[in-house]
XYZ file of C-alpha atoms in Angstrom:
621
model
C 63.516 -1.225 22.362
C 60.139 -2.167 20.911
C 56.969 -1.571 22.930
C 54.083 -3.342 21.167
C 50.544 -1.996 21.626
C 47.935 -4.533 20.524
C 44.216 -4.055 19.890
C 41.690 -6.814 19.287
C 38.646 -5.045 17.855
C 35.088 -6.340 17.593
C 35.061 -5.987 13.771
C 37.545 -5.212 11.013
C 35.789 -1.927 10.243
C 36.547 -0.675 13.774
C 39.817 0.912 14.880
C 41.265 1.500 18.341
C 41.418 5.198 19.195
C 43.203 4.576 22.507
C 46.283 3.018 20.945
C 46.641 5.750 18.330
C 46.377 8.326 21.099
C 48.999 6.596 23.270
C 51.489 6.464 20.427
C 50.881 10.092 19.472
C 51.396 11.187 23.093
C 54.721 9.321 23.172
C 56.101 12.136 21.001
C 59.861 11.794 20.457
C 59.710 8.249 21.838
C 57.002 7.084 19.380
C 59.658 5.365 17.246
C 59.877 2.693 19.951
C 56.119 1.999 19.728
C 54.412 -0.288 17.218
C 50.655 -0.814 16.849
C 49.075 -4.133 15.964
C 45.329 -4.407 15.302
C 43.338 -7.613 14.932
C 39.712 -8.627 15.516
C 37.948 -11.227 17.616
C 37.241 -13.047 14.348
C 40.908 -14.002 14.078
C 42.008 -17.228 15.711
C 43.942 -16.644 18.957
C 46.880 -18.551 17.493
C 47.083 -16.071 14.618
C 47.488 -13.182 17.045
C 49.881 -15.188 19.210
C 52.070 -15.831 16.167
C 51.898 -12.183 15.044
C 53.009 -10.875 18.447
C 55.784 -13.458 18.673
C 57.095 -12.584 15.204
C 57.339 -8.936 16.274
C 59.710 -9.977 19.106
C 58.673 -7.072 21.342
C 60.569 -6.145 24.457
C 57.310 -5.172 26.190
C 53.717 -5.812 25.091
C 50.417 -4.225 26.100
C 46.793 -4.986 25.237
C 43.749 -2.679 25.126
C 40.926 -4.361 27.090
C 37.146 -4.025 26.688
C 34.201 -6.239 27.586
C 34.108 -7.778 24.111
C 37.775 -8.861 24.040
C 38.979 -9.454 27.612
C 38.604 -13.247 27.615
C 40.286 -13.376 24.232
C 43.207 -11.251 25.446
C 43.635 -13.354 28.567
C 43.917 -16.454 26.415
C 46.485 -14.887 24.072
C 48.505 -13.343 26.903
C 48.683 -16.589 28.873
C 50.078 -18.515 25.902
C 52.364 -15.635 24.959
C 54.002 -15.749 28.382
C 54.763 -19.445 27.867
C 56.687 -18.941 24.645
C 58.243 -15.609 25.717
C 58.700 -16.014 29.475
C 60.884 -12.919 29.807
C 58.277 -10.677 28.179
C 56.513 -8.238 30.485
C 52.840 -7.875 29.542
C 50.699 -4.876 30.439
C 46.999 -4.175 29.951
C 44.830 -1.070 29.997
C 41.317 0.063 29.191
C 37.951 0.289 30.947
C 37.621 -3.444 31.522
C 40.740 -3.638 33.732
C 40.831 -0.139 35.265
C 38.570 -1.219 38.138
C 39.422 -4.003 40.606
C 42.882 -4.096 39.014
C 44.558 -5.830 41.941
C 42.027 -8.691 41.845
C 42.570 -8.966 38.089
C 46.334 -9.368 38.539
C 45.858 -12.014 41.224
C 43.736 -14.071 38.828
C 46.121 -13.558 35.909
C 49.703 -14.135 37.097
C 51.149 -13.819 33.573
C 50.216 -10.106 33.469
C 52.833 -7.677 34.787
C 50.517 -4.742 35.429
C 47.555 -2.533 34.606
C 47.565 1.036 33.297
C 44.359 2.262 34.972
C 42.253 5.187 33.831
C 43.378 7.682 31.204
C 46.520 6.238 29.747
C 48.461 8.830 27.740
C 50.686 10.268 30.463
C 50.927 6.936 32.277
C 52.052 5.178 29.108
C 54.632 7.841 28.294
C 56.197 7.569 31.751
C 56.134 3.760 31.569
C 57.785 3.810 28.148
C 60.502 6.197 29.363
C 61.091 4.003 32.428
C 61.684 0.968 30.218
C 64.022 2.956 27.971
C 65.990 4.108 31.014
C 66.113 0.495 32.162
C 67.577 -0.458 28.755
C 70.193 2.308 28.968
C 71.313 1.003 32.346
C 71.138 -2.703 31.609
C 72.246 -2.611 27.969
C 69.978 -3.932 25.240
C 68.481 -6.480 27.586
C 69.410 -10.124 28.147
C 68.145 -12.286 25.309
C 66.816 -15.671 26.407
C 67.035 -18.491 23.864
C 65.333 -21.859 23.724
C 67.185 -25.094 22.951
C 66.854 -24.477 19.208
C 68.492 -21.085 19.478
C 65.258 -19.155 18.888
C 64.707 -15.925 20.794
C 62.255 -16.320 23.650
C 62.032 -12.665 24.543
C 64.196 -9.892 25.787
C 65.119 -9.772 29.446
C 63.878 -6.230 30.085
C 62.774 -5.902 33.681
C 61.168 -2.759 35.065
C 62.532 -2.184 38.605
C 59.925 -1.755 41.339
C 61.511 1.572 42.206
C 60.830 2.911 38.685
C 57.252 1.608 38.428
C 56.265 2.829 41.895
C 56.984 6.438 40.850
C 54.411 6.306 38.025
C 50.841 7.301 38.895
C 47.962 5.250 37.522
C 49.594 1.817 37.760
C 48.723 -1.431 39.483
C 51.617 -3.851 39.040
C 53.221 -7.024 40.269
C 56.435 -6.375 42.194
C 59.510 -8.555 41.970
C 58.520 -10.437 45.153
C 55.082 -11.211 43.664
C 53.117 -8.715 45.765
C 50.877 -6.178 44.072
C 51.247 -2.409 44.393
C 48.720 0.224 43.317
C 50.126 3.710 42.796
C 48.045 6.896 43.264
C 45.449 7.531 40.550
C 46.426 9.613 37.552
C 44.925 13.071 37.289
C 43.127 13.938 34.069
C 45.168 15.226 31.152
C 44.002 18.529 29.609
C 42.499 17.754 26.204
C 44.675 20.282 24.371
C 47.826 18.511 25.584
C 46.896 15.337 23.701
C 48.365 15.474 20.187
C 46.232 14.690 17.137
C 46.694 10.960 16.694
C 46.295 10.532 12.935
C 48.743 11.220 10.123
C 48.898 8.424 7.560
C 45.311 7.336 6.815
C 46.205 4.528 4.387
C 45.692 1.792 7.014
C 42.291 3.259 7.919
C 40.970 3.709 4.382
C 38.127 1.217 4.776
C 37.490 1.587 8.501
C 35.596 3.837 10.883
C 37.827 6.570 12.290
C 37.143 7.484 15.921
C 37.662 10.959 17.336
C 36.992 12.770 20.607
C 36.510 16.466 21.158
C 35.653 16.050 24.852
C 35.996 13.627 27.742
C 33.692 13.052 30.678
C 29.928 13.289 31.017
C 27.790 15.642 33.120
C 25.177 12.943 33.744
C 25.182 10.126 36.298
C 23.504 7.122 34.642
C 24.096 4.228 37.012
C 24.894 1.639 34.320
C 27.569 3.736 32.591
C 31.255 4.124 33.438
C 31.318 7.586 31.875
C 29.263 8.858 34.809
C 32.317 8.368 37.064
C 34.129 11.216 35.314
C 31.789 14.210 35.711
C 34.403 16.824 34.859
C 33.675 17.401 31.192
C 36.790 18.643 29.402
C 36.684 20.069 25.883
C 39.335 20.314 23.222
C 39.794 23.874 21.966
C 37.676 24.578 18.927
C 40.595 25.822 16.825
C 42.233 22.396 17.255
C 38.988 20.543 16.600
C 38.403 22.468 13.388
C 41.948 21.774 12.143
C 41.492 18.080 12.829
C 38.059 17.917 11.219
C 39.553 19.532 8.128
C 42.200 16.783 8.070
C 39.441 14.170 7.875
C 37.614 16.166 5.220
C 40.768 16.634 3.131
C 41.432 12.874 3.285
C 37.787 12.113 2.396
C 37.417 9.728 5.341
C 34.099 7.835 4.855
C 32.991 8.034 8.499
C 34.238 9.849 11.587
C 32.631 8.661 14.794
C 32.804 11.066 17.738
C 33.185 9.146 20.999
C 32.157 12.130 23.164
C 29.717 10.671 25.672
C 27.079 13.430 25.364
C 28.282 15.551 22.477
C 25.736 18.354 22.855
C 26.114 18.892 26.622
C 27.774 22.208 25.657
C 25.547 24.018 23.189
C 28.257 26.421 22.043
C 30.702 23.569 21.387
C 28.125 21.477 19.493
C 26.955 24.420 17.398
C 30.499 25.365 16.406
C 31.400 21.810 15.358
C 28.166 21.250 13.442
C 28.514 24.636 11.745
C 32.051 23.780 10.618
C 31.007 20.382 9.304
C 28.122 21.877 7.347
C 30.164 24.724 5.882
C 33.106 22.496 4.859
C 31.181 19.429 3.684
C 33.140 17.439 1.087
C 30.082 15.473 -0.054
C 31.577 12.176 1.213
C 32.426 12.163 4.916
C 29.746 11.216 7.436
C 29.985 12.304 11.085
C 28.385 10.307 13.913
C 27.462 11.886 17.270
C 25.977 10.491 20.487
C 23.609 13.132 21.847
C 20.871 13.815 24.378
C 17.927 14.686 22.118
C 15.860 16.327 24.833
C 18.382 19.145 25.386
C 18.658 20.168 21.727
C 17.743 23.843 21.468
C 16.040 25.692 18.625
C 19.291 26.975 17.134
C 20.793 23.472 17.041
C 17.612 22.023 15.537
C 17.545 24.660 12.823
C 21.197 24.040 11.962
C 20.773 20.255 11.813
C 17.958 20.617 9.303
C 20.311 22.403 6.897
C 22.773 19.496 6.697
C 23.321 17.554 3.476
C 21.379 14.254 3.662
C 23.811 11.682 5.037
C 26.337 14.208 6.387
C 25.395 13.632 10.034
C 23.935 10.758 12.013
C 22.745 10.924 15.603
C 22.713 8.188 18.238
C 20.152 8.832 20.957
C 20.026 6.663 24.060
C 16.442 6.581 25.328
C 16.993 3.377 27.393
C 13.451 3.421 28.885
C 10.325 5.558 28.878
C 9.286 4.304 32.337
C 9.677 7.352 34.586
C 10.368 5.192 37.685
C 13.160 3.401 35.816
C 14.644 6.614 34.468
C 14.654 8.116 37.958
C 16.179 4.995 39.563
C 19.079 4.794 37.118
C 19.786 8.473 37.805
C 19.184 9.425 34.225
C 18.009 12.902 33.308
C 15.632 12.692 30.355
C 12.418 14.362 29.256
C 10.891 11.833 26.848
C 8.288 14.268 25.574
C 11.146 16.570 24.509
C 12.974 13.595 22.976
C 9.848 12.697 21.042
C 9.266 16.240 19.845
C 12.854 16.742 18.663
C 13.287 13.316 17.065
C 10.101 13.758 15.048
C 11.101 17.274 14.056
C 14.503 16.088 12.805
C 12.864 13.190 11.001
C 10.558 15.551 9.128
C 13.567 16.994 7.263
C 14.635 13.494 6.059
C 18.302 14.435 6.062
C 19.696 12.875 9.255
C 19.980 9.204 10.192
C 18.736 8.701 13.784
C 19.698 5.675 15.869
C 17.623 5.164 19.049
C 18.461 2.708 21.850
C 16.618 0.856 24.605
C 18.176 -1.214 27.408
C 16.407 -4.324 28.729
C 16.935 -5.472 32.313
C 16.869 -2.122 34.093
C 15.261 -1.764 37.546
C 11.473 -1.318 37.661
C 11.186 -2.393 34.001
C 9.006 -5.516 33.788
C 7.754 -7.011 30.524
C 4.707 -4.759 30.264
C 6.858 -1.711 30.939
C 9.445 -2.733 28.353
C 6.739 -3.310 25.756
C 5.477 0.236 26.389
C 9.019 1.583 26.028
C 9.432 -0.399 22.801
C 6.211 0.923 21.301
C 6.945 4.494 22.433
C 10.316 4.509 20.658
C 9.098 2.532 17.645
C 6.421 5.154 17.018
C 9.234 7.675 16.420
C 10.306 5.631 13.344
C 14.062 5.755 13.987
C 16.364 4.749 11.138
C 17.973 2.214 13.482
C 16.298 0.808 16.592
C 18.666 -1.048 18.885
C 17.461 -3.305 21.673
C 20.386 -3.514 24.061
C 20.700 -5.610 27.200
C 22.039 -4.299 30.486
C 25.756 -4.868 31.083
C 26.635 -4.786 34.785
C 30.044 -3.137 34.534
C 32.645 -3.158 37.291
C 33.037 0.332 38.689
C 29.452 1.379 37.941
C 26.739 2.133 40.496
C 24.643 -0.605 38.885
C 27.357 -3.078 39.856
C 27.128 -1.924 43.476
C 23.317 -2.178 43.557
C 22.840 -5.366 41.533
C 21.982 -7.357 44.652
C 19.404 -4.799 45.740
C 17.717 -5.056 42.327
C 17.851 -8.848 42.264
C 19.902 -8.611 39.069
C 21.696 -11.775 38.014
C 24.271 -11.429 35.254
C 27.030 -13.361 33.533
C 30.158 -13.732 35.648
C 32.389 -13.247 32.625
C 32.468 -10.447 30.075
C 30.220 -9.062 28.747
C 28.494 -9.257 32.180
C 25.094 -9.229 30.479
C 21.927 -9.412 32.546
C 20.273 -12.817 32.995
C 17.285 -11.695 35.045
C 16.124 -9.065 37.507
C 13.474 -8.767 40.205
C 11.140 -7.477 37.477
C 12.146 -9.511 34.430
C 12.761 -13.289 34.588
C 15.168 -15.178 32.364
C 12.263 -16.347 30.175
C 11.433 -12.710 29.539
C 15.005 -11.933 28.506
C 14.935 -14.875 26.092
C 11.759 -13.505 24.519
C 13.342 -10.083 24.121
C 16.421 -11.674 22.534
C 14.224 -13.306 19.898
C 12.384 -10.012 19.303
C 15.746 -8.251 18.970
C 16.709 -10.645 16.169
C 13.487 -9.924 14.292
C 13.978 -6.164 14.677
C 17.508 -6.467 13.292
C 16.394 -8.518 10.289
C 13.058 -6.943 9.395
C 13.389 -3.365 10.653
C 17.002 -2.252 10.846
C 17.972 -3.773 7.499
C 15.417 -1.515 5.710
C 14.963 -4.342 3.209
C 11.313 -4.958 4.132
C 10.277 -1.430 5.022
C 7.023 -1.019 3.044
C 5.797 -4.524 3.832
C 6.495 -4.266 7.559
C 5.033 -0.762 7.729
C 1.711 -2.109 6.450
C 1.808 -5.384 8.379
C 2.410 -3.758 11.782
C -0.970 -2.042 11.511
C -2.735 -5.383 11.700
C -1.469 -5.940 15.243
C -2.478 -4.410 18.527
C 0.971 -2.847 18.753
C 4.357 -3.151 16.962
C 5.956 -5.269 19.686
C 3.176 -7.808 19.183
C 4.098 -8.165 15.509
C 7.782 -8.833 16.225
C 6.854 -11.176 19.071
C 4.546 -13.120 16.728
C 7.225 -13.190 14.030
C 9.806 -14.474 16.530
C 7.360 -17.180 17.628
C 6.782 -18.150 13.986
C 10.542 -18.512 13.451
C 10.804 -20.682 16.548
C 7.827 -22.911 15.662
C 9.008 -23.449 12.079
C 12.597 -24.157 13.077
C 13.941 -21.048 11.348
C 15.684 -19.591 14.424
C 19.448 -19.585 14.899
C 19.990 -20.309 11.207
C 21.696 -18.337 8.468
C 19.214 -17.299 5.779
C 19.732 -15.708 2.390
C 17.963 -12.461 1.525
C 15.492 -14.362 -0.659
C 14.810 -16.822 2.168
C 14.005 -13.961 4.562
C 11.449 -12.657 2.067
C 9.901 -16.090 1.655
C 9.641 -16.565 5.423
C 8.004 -13.158 5.850
C 5.515 -13.948 3.067
C 4.759 -17.293 4.712
C 4.161 -15.541 8.031
C 1.867 -12.959 6.428
C -0.232 -15.604 4.713
C -0.569 -17.576 7.957
C -1.423 -14.506 10.013
C -5.032 -13.547 10.632
C -5.378 -9.750 10.867
C -6.558 -8.222 14.131
C -9.297 -6.481 12.187
C -10.814 -9.883 11.445
C -10.613 -11.202 15.037
C -13.465 -11.263 17.476
C -11.413 -9.937 20.413
C -12.462 -6.359 19.795
C -8.854 -5.100 20.075
C -8.005 -2.254 17.767
C -4.977 -2.668 15.498
C -2.047 -0.321 16.075
C -1.516 2.534 13.666
C 0.354 5.827 13.647
C -1.955 8.593 14.847
C -4.370 9.807 12.202
C -3.706 6.894 9.847
C -6.614 4.928 8.456
C -6.033 1.239 7.828
C -8.680 -0.305 5.596
C -9.513 -3.884 6.454
C -8.339 -6.312 3.797
C -8.969 -9.987 3.372
C -8.743 -12.863 0.950
C -7.227 -12.363 -2.485
C -7.024 -8.587 -2.120
C -4.820 -8.872 0.969
C -2.615 -11.511 -0.656
C -2.156 -9.382 -3.756
C -1.341 -6.257 -1.727
C 1.366 -7.963 0.320
C 2.901 -9.699 -2.680
C 3.179 -6.325 -4.398
C 4.693 -4.754 -1.264
C 7.223 -7.577 -1.039
C 8.047 -7.080 -4.722
C 8.479 -3.354 -4.172
C 10.835 -3.955 -1.233
C 12.778 -6.522 -3.250
C 13.505 -4.166 -6.144
C 14.040 -1.067 -4.016
C 17.263 -2.511 -2.685
C 18.811 -4.122 -5.755
C 18.338 -4.642 -9.477
C 18.024 -8.381 -9.039
C 18.067 -10.721 -12.029
C 16.533 -13.440 -9.835
C 12.853 -12.646 -9.914
C 10.885 -13.566 -6.745
C 8.473 -16.416 -7.388
C 5.550 -14.563 -5.777
C 6.000 -11.716 -8.288
C 5.059 -14.015 -11.170
C 6.258 -13.456 -14.721
C 7.550 -10.021 -15.632
C 4.493 -7.965 -16.604
C 6.296 -5.264 -18.588
C 6.733 -6.760 -22.056
C 10.170 -6.322 -23.616
C 8.751 -4.314 -26.528
C 6.969 -1.944 -24.149
C 10.122 -1.665 -22.083
C 12.304 -0.928 -25.110
C 9.883 1.734 -26.286
C 10.051 3.475 -22.886
C 13.854 3.466 -22.762
C 14.164 4.510 -26.401
C 12.048 7.531 -25.559
C 14.283 8.304 -22.546
C 17.369 7.985 -24.746
C 16.007 10.582 -27.159
C 14.653 12.996 -24.574
C 15.263 12.165 -20.887
C 12.231 12.830 -18.712
C 12.567 10.322 -15.863
C 16.228 9.324 -16.276
C 18.108 12.586 -16.311
C 21.747 11.832 -15.624
C 21.764 8.846 -17.990
C 22.708 10.978 -20.999
C 25.104 9.083 -23.248
C 23.662 5.673 -22.439
C 21.754 3.705 -25.050
C 18.268 2.360 -24.434
C 19.443 -1.223 -23.911
C 22.084 -0.076 -21.432
C 19.460 1.819 -19.416
C 17.272 -1.304 -19.445
C 19.978 -3.216 -17.556
C 20.770 -0.343 -15.159
C 17.176 0.240 -13.987
C 13.976 -1.774 -13.547
C 10.329 -1.335 -14.578
C 7.506 -3.077 -12.726
C 3.693 -3.018 -12.869
C 1.597 -2.563 -9.701
C -2.137 -2.337 -9.044
C -2.128 -1.237 -5.395
C -0.923 2.158 -4.160
C 2.399 0.765 -2.910
C 4.207 4.101 -3.260
C 1.581 5.889 -1.205
C 1.100 8.666 -3.733
C -2.559 7.979 -4.523
C -2.122 5.886 -7.673
C -5.116 3.831 -8.749
C -5.437 1.091 -11.299
C -2.573 -0.585 -13.105
C 0.562 1.557 -13.300
C 4.316 1.300 -13.820
C 7.084 2.074 -11.333
C 10.648 2.876 -12.391
C 13.484 1.859 -10.045
C 16.580 4.030 -10.520
C 19.638 2.484 -8.851
C 21.976 5.388 -9.621
C 20.024 7.568 -7.189
C 19.571 6.192 -3.690
C 18.177 7.453 -0.419
C 21.255 8.300 1.717
C 19.415 7.250 4.889
C 18.241 3.751 3.904
C 19.964 3.052 0.549
C 16.666 2.530 -1.308
C 16.663 3.158 -5.042
C 14.624 6.085 -6.306
C 11.183 4.718 -7.203
C 8.755 6.847 -9.226
C 5.517 6.417 -11.117
C 6.007 6.626 -14.923
């Protein structure tokens, strides 16, 4: 018998931890289980064909908010061409209101609700027992003689004995069995062995389940019993990833550092066994980091660890209402302290659409988090998930949201739909001009001409809309040109008569610039940003002709060939080879921020890059 487990991931680089875990837990029966992974970028007919060609006896799909509609479409058509096939689903998107889901989707046999390992094993064994009793199953053929699916049928009596199911009985009625109790973490086998299929993908791993916090928008708050995997097992499994030089391991623990001893032990092991390649991602609560954890994190190799920190809002009324426990002053202190070591990528999140968060409040939250200079700044939008407290209280908050996945907020009593549209356009600008790190020096200077950072992104979004640049695909060069156009059209706050002070990081002086001096500064900053990312042979038009003459350039590289001063590590390369591998550029403004005055040269070294933002090493020569 073949039981097919199918995942439809959001991107190719993702993998589905749940399916790997289910198969591993199947133990001696795992030979009957096959995994199939696709993405939402595949056409539904491609997945339909792939499942059909497998000719499974039973099929199951892993359901999340990003793929449920897709899975429903595939499953409905699959049932038409394989009418005898019994189709199951599982995952957070179907574990709540399961009976209603089955009533709306008559082609689905049942739901595996909640944690699935033990439930799946018992379901698999029940089908195998059914096959032993009934033979290999009754094959149904169409008029052309093609198989239309095996006639495996799971008797109601077998299914009703399995906890954690909601299924359609033979008479069409729906039965929900008692909920499944949680499985001890140490009883779940390590789910990875052959890493060849995951060579170019993110590998997901969990060392704990559950969350001690009660955030009303999050399904993890339902399971407050935090269960940890024994450290000796965790260390063995981390070493497996290290030995296989996995590029990135993403921990899915909901609040990784809720146990200080557990977090310290894992981080210590990662630091002490670093292979120089693998990166580990953790979702943490920054405000509860203690001094010992902070000290340890600062000793990590740059790029070894990255931290995701959900701030969500800095409005104390909002934080209290969503039952979140967070001390933003502690978050601020710890994030800035970690940033000072420049060795750890920090990803900070906000959520728009929460109760008591109007536009003014969200702008304050935006500016509060932006001032921490995270490496990634994500503007998320509230998802009203079935099973969450937010779902229960949506009416009380006047929250309107999409009826279909991903159940994203449309408006609230505090934030109208127009406001959400504005924040969507700001989100796009943040993704392009902040999170890409391709415009870092230019944006860092430009933001100081506005009353606050949000105002800059709002103005940039408005400029895109007015010029017809929105909702279009733009090349990297085009993004630079648009930003330059915006800068040249923008009148600095310092030159306005409103009296408003431009925003700046505390203690930073921002000299007023105007006319040709301002134009020249920004064109040099844009040129710097352009060459920091790549050794482009297409020179930006605003940079003018190359100022470093070829004879001067050759003389510099010939000197480096004879006696390396600035290009150590290039030994063995000839001068002309080094000329093509690096870039020299003249500047007149202090674009590097190291106090240079007058006309000077900058060397861009693309063999050495910042592990946090991928910028080339840039030094004065």
